[in-house]
mmCIF file of C-alpha atoms in Angstrom:
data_model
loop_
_atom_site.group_PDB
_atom_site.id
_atom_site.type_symbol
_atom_site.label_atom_id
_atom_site.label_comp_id
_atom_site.label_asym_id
_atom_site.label_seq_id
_atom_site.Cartn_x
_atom_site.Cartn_y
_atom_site.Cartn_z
ATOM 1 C CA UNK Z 1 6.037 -17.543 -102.848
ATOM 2 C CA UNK Z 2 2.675 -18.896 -103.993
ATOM 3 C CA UNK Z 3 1.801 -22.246 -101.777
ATOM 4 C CA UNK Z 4 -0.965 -24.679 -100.744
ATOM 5 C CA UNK Z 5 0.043 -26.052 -97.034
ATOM 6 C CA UNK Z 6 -2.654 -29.073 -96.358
ATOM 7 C CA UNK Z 7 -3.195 -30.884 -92.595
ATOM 8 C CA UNK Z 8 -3.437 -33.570 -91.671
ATOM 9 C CA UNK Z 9 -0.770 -35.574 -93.832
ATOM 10 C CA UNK Z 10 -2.759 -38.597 -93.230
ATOM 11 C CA UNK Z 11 -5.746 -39.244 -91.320
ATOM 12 C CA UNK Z 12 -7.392 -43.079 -90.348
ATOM 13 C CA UNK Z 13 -10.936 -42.610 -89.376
ATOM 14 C CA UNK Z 14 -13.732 -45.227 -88.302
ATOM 15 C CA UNK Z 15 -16.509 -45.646 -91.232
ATOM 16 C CA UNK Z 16 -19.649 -43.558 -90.827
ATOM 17 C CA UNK Z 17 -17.784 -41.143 -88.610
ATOM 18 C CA UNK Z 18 -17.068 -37.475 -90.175
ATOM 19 C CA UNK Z 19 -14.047 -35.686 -90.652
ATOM 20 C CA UNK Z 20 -12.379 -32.194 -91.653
ATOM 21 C CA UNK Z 21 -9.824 -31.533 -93.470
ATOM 22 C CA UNK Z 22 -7.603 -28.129 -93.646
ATOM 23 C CA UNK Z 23 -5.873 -25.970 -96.430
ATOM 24 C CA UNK Z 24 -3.867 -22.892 -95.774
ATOM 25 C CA UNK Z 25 -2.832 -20.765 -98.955
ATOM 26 C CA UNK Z 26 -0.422 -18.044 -99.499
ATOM 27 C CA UNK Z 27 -1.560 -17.286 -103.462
ATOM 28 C CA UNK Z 28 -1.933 -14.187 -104.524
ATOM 29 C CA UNK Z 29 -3.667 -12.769 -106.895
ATOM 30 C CA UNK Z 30 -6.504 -15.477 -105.522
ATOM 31 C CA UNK Z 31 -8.863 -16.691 -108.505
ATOM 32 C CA UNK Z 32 -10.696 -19.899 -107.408
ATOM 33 C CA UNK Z 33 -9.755 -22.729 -104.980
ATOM 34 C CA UNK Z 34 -10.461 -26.363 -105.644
ATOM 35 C CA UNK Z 35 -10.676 -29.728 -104.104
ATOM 36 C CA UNK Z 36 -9.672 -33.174 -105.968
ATOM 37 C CA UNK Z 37 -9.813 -36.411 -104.702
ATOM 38 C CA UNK Z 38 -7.257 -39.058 -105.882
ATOM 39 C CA UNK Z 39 -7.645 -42.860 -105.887
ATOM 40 C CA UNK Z 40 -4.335 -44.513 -105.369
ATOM 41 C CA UNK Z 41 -2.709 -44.947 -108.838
ATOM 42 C CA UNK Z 42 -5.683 -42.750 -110.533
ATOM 43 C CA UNK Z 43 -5.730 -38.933 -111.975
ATOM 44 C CA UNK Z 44 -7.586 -36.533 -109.549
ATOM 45 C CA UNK Z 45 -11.227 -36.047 -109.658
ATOM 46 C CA UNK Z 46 -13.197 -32.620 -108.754
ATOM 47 C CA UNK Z 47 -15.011 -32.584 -105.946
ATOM 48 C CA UNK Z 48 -15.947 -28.515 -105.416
ATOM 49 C CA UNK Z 49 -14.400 -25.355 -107.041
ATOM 50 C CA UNK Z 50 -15.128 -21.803 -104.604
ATOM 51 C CA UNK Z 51 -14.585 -18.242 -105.305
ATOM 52 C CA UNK Z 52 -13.543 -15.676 -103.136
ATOM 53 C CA UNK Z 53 -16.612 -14.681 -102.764
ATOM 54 C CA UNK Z 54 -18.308 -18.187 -102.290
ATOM 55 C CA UNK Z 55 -18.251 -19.518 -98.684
ATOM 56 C CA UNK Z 56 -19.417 -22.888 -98.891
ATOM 57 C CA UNK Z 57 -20.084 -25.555 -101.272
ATOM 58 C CA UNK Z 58 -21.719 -29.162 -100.712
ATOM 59 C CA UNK Z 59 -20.913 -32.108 -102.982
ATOM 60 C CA UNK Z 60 -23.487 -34.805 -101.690
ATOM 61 C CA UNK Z 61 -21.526 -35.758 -98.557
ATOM 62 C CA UNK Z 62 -18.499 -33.308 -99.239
ATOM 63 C CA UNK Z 63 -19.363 -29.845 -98.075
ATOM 64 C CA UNK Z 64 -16.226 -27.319 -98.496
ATOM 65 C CA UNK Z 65 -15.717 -23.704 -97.002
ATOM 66 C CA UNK Z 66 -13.924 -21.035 -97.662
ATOM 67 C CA UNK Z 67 -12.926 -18.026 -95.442
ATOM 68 C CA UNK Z 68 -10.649 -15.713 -98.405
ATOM 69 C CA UNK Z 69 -9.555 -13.302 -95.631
ATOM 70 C CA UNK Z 70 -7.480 -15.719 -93.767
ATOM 71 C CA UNK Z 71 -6.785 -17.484 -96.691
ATOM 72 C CA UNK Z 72 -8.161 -20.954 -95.449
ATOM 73 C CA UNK Z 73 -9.912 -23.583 -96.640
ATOM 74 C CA UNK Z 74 -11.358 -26.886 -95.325
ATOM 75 C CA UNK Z 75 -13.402 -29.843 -96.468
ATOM 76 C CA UNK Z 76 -16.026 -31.844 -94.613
ATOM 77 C CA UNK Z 77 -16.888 -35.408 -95.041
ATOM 78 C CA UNK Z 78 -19.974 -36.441 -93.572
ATOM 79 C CA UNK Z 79 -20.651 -40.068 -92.428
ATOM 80 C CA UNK Z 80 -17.298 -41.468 -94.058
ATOM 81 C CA UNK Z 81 -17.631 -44.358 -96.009
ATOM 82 C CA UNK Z 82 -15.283 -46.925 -97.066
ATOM 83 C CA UNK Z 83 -15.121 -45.722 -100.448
ATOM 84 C CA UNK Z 84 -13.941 -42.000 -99.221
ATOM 85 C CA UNK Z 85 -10.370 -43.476 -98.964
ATOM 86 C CA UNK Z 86 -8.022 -41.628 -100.786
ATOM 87 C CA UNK Z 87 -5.980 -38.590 -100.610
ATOM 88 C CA UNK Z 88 -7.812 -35.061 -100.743
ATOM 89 C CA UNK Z 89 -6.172 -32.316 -102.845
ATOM 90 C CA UNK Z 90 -6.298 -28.744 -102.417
ATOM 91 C CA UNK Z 91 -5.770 -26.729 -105.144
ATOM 92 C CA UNK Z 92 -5.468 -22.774 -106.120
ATOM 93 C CA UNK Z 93 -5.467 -21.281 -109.251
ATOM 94 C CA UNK Z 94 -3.924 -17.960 -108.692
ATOM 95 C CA UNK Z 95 -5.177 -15.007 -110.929
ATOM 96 C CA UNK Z 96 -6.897 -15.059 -114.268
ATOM 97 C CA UNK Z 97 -3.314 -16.142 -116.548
ATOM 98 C CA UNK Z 98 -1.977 -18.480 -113.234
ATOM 99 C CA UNK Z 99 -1.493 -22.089 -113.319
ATOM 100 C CA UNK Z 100 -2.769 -24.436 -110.666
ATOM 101 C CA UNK Z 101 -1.097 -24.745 -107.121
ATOM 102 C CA UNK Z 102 -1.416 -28.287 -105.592
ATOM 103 C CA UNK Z 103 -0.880 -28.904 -102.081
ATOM 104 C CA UNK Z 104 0.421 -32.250 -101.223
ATOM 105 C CA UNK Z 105 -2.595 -33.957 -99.954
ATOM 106 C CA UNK Z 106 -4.250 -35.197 -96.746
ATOM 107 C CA UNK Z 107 -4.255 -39.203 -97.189
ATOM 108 C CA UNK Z 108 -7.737 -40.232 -95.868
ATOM 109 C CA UNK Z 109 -8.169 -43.990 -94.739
ATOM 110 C CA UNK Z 110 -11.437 -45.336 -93.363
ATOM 111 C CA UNK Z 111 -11.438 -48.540 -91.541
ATOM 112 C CA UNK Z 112 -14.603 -50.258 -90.773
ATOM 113 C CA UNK Y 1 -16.129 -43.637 -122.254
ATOM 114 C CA UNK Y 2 -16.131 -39.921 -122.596
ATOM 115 C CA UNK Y 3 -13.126 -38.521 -120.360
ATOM 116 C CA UNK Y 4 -9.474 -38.213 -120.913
ATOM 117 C CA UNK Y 5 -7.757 -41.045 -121.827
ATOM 118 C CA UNK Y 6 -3.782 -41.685 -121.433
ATOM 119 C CA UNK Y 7 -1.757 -44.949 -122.755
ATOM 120 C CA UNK Y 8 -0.279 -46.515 -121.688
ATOM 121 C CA UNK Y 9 -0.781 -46.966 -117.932
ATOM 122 C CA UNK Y 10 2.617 -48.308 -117.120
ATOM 123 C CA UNK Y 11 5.496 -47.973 -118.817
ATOM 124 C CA UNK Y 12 8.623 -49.602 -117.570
ATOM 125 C CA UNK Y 13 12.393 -48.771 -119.190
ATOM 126 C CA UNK Y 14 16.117 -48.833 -119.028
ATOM 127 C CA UNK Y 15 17.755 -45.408 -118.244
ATOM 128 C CA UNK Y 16 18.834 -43.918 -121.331
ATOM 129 C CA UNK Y 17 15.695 -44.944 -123.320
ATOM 130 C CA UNK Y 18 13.509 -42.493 -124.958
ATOM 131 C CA UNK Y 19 9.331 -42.506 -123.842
ATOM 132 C CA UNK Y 20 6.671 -41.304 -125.365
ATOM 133 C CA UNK Y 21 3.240 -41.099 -123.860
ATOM 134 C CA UNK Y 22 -0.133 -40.077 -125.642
ATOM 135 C CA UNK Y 23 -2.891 -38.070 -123.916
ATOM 136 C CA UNK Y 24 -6.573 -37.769 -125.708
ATOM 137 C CA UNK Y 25 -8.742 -35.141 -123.791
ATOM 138 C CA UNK Y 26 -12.273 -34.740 -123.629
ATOM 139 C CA UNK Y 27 -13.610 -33.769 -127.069
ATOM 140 C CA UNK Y 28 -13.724 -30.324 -127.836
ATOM 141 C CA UNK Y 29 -11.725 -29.433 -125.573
ATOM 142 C CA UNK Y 30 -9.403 -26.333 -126.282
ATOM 143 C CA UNK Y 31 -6.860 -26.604 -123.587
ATOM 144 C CA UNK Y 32 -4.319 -29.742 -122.417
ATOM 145 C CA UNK Y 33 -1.929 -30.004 -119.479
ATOM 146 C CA UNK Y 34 0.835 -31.920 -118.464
ATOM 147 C CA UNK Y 35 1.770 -32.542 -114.917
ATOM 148 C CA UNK Y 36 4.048 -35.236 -113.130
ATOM 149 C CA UNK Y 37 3.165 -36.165 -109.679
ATOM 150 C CA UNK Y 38 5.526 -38.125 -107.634
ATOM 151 C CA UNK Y 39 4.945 -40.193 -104.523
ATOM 152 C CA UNK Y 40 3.318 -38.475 -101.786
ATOM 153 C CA UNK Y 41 3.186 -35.149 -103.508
ATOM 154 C CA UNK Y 42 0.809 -33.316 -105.636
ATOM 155 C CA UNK Y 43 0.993 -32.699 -109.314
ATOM 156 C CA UNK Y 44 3.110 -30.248 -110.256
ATOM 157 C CA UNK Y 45 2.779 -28.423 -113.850
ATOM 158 C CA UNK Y 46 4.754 -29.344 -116.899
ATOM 159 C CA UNK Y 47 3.441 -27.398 -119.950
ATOM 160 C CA UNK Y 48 0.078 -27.031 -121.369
ATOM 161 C CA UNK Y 49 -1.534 -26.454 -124.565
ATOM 162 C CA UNK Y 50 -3.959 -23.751 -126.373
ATOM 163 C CA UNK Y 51 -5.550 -25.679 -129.245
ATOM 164 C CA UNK Y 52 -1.918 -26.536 -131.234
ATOM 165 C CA UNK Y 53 -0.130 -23.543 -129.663
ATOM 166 C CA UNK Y 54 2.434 -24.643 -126.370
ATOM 167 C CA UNK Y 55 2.026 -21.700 -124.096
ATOM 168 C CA UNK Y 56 3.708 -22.349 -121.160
ATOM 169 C CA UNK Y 57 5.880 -24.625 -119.782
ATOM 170 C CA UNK Y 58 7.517 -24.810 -116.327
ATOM 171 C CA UNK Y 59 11.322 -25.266 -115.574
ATOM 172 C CA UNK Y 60 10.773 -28.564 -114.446
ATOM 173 C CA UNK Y 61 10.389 -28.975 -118.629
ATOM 174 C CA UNK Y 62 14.279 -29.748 -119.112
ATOM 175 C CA UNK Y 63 15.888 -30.100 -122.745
ATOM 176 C CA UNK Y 64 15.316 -33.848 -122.816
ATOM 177 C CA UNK Y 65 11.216 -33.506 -122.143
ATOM 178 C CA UNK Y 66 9.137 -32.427 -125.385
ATOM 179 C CA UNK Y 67 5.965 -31.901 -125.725
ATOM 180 C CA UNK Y 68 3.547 -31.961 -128.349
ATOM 181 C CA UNK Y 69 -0.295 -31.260 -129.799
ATOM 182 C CA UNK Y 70 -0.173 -31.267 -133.077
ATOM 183 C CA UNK Y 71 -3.411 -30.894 -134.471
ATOM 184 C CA UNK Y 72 -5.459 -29.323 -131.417
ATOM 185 C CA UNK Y 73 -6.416 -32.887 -130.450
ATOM 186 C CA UNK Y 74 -4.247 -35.507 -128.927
ATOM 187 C CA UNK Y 75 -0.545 -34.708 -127.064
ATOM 188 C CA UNK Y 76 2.118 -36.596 -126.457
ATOM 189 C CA UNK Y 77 5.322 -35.842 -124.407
ATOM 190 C CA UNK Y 78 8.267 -37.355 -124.998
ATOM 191 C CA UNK Y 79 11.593 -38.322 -122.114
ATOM 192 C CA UNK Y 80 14.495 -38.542 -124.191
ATOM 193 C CA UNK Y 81 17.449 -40.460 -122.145
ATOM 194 C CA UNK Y 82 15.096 -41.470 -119.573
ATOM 195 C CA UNK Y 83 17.008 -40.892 -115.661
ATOM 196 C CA UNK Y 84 15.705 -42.620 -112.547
ATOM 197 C CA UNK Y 85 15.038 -39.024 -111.659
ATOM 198 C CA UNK Y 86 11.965 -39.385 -114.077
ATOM 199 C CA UNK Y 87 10.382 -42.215 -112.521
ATOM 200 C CA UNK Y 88 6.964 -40.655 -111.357
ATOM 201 C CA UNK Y 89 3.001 -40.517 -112.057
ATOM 202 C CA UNK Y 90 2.618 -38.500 -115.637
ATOM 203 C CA UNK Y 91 -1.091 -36.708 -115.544
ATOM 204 C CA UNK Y 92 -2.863 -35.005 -118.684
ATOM 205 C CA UNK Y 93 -5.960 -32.684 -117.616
ATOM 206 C CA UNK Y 94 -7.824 -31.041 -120.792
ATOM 207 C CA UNK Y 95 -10.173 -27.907 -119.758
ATOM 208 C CA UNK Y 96 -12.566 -25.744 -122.079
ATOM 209 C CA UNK Y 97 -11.485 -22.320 -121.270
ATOM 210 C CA UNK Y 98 -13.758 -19.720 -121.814
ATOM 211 C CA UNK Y 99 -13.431 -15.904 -121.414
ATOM 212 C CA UNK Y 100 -16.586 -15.978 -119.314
ATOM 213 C CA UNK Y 101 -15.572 -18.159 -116.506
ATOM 214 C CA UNK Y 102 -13.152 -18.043 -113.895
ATOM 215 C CA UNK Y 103 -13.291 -22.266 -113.166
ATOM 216 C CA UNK Y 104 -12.067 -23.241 -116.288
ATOM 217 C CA UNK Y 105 -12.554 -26.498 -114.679
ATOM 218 C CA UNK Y 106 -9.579 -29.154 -115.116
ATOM 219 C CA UNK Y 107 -10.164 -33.168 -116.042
ATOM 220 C CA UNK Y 108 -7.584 -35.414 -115.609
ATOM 221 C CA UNK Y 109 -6.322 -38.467 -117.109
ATOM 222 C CA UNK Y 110 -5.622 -42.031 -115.266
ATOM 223 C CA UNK Y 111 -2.033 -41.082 -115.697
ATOM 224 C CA UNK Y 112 0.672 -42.817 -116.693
ATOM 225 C CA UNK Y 113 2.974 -44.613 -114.111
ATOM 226 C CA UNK Y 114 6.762 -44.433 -115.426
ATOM 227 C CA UNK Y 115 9.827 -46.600 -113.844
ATOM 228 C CA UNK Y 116 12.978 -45.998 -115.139
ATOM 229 C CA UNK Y 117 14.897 -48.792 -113.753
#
């Protein structure tokens, strides 16, 4: 069965400090793996989108990485700001015809 | 304001009502998706559009949810006889699909926040 398992559920982190978030896929065929981020009562915005045969992609402080043989994923957020709160989607379109995969989310709060 | 636009927002109604939300994507845009999301989960996929042409939709899709796009442009998906079942976060994404690219990259929509009291 095609899933998207993300960890932490939640996360509280102290501003400017960095944090990493994980996603763990069982999708096969494997066509492209995204991150959103989602605003509390907003639609999800793109952050990165990775290829199997992309490693890692930056977004100014958002770098994500991809390793496609263990089927893992994670996202980096550098010197967290108070703005970064929200929860963090990963996402995996499976094949050329598949629709997207969500996982449920990693809710990210920053406290000052 | 150039993205995808849903209305309304918030929609509040009695179970047994009928809803009916509208979804305008990004011009130009050839493909439109529906998704609910409920609290504390990701979206999960309704149906989405090619142009006019509905070409898939999931079995979450029951009898009483319609969906339509009638001219290529703007959707709308219908809840007839509304349950508390469908309260939840309604999300329209529009992509440009082409056969050159694998992203295919998905926009989404504010959504639109349903309560079926």
């Amino acid at each position: 069965k095609n899933q998207v398992e993300q960890s932490p559920q939640s996360l509280i982190i102290l501003e400017r400090k960095n944090c990493t978030l994980q996603c763990n896929y069982t999708v096969s065929p494997f066509s492209n793996l995204r991150w959103y981020k989602q605003d509390t009562g907003r639609g999800p915005v793109s952050l990165t989108i990775m290829t199997f045969s992309e490693n890692t992609k930056s977004n100014g402080r958002y770098t994500a990485t991809l390793d496609a043989d263990t089927k893992q994923s994670s996202l980096h957020i550098t010197a967290s700001q108070l703005s970064d709160s929200a929860s963090y989607i990963c996402v995996v379109k499976p094949g050329s015809q598949g629709n997207l995969i969500f996982g449920k989310g990693t809710k990210l709060s920053v406290k000052p | 304001d150039t993205g995808v636009s849903q209305d309304p927002r918030h929609k509040i109604t009695k179970r047994g009502q009928n809803v009916t939300f509208r979804c305008d994507p990004i011009s130009e845009h050839n493909r439109l998706y529906w998704y609910r999301q409920t609290l504390g989960q990701g979206p999960e996929f309704l149906t989405y559009f090619q142009n006019e042409a509905q070409l898939e939709k999931s079995r979450l899709l029951s009898d009483r949810f319609s969906a339509e796009r009638p001219k290529g442009s703007f959707s709308t998906l219908e809840i007839q006889r509304t349950e508390q079942g469908d309260s939840a976060m309604y999300l329209c994404a529009s992509s440009l699909a082409r056969y050159d690219s694998s992203y295919n990259e998905q926009f989404f929509g504010p959504g639109t926040r349903l309560t079926v009291l």
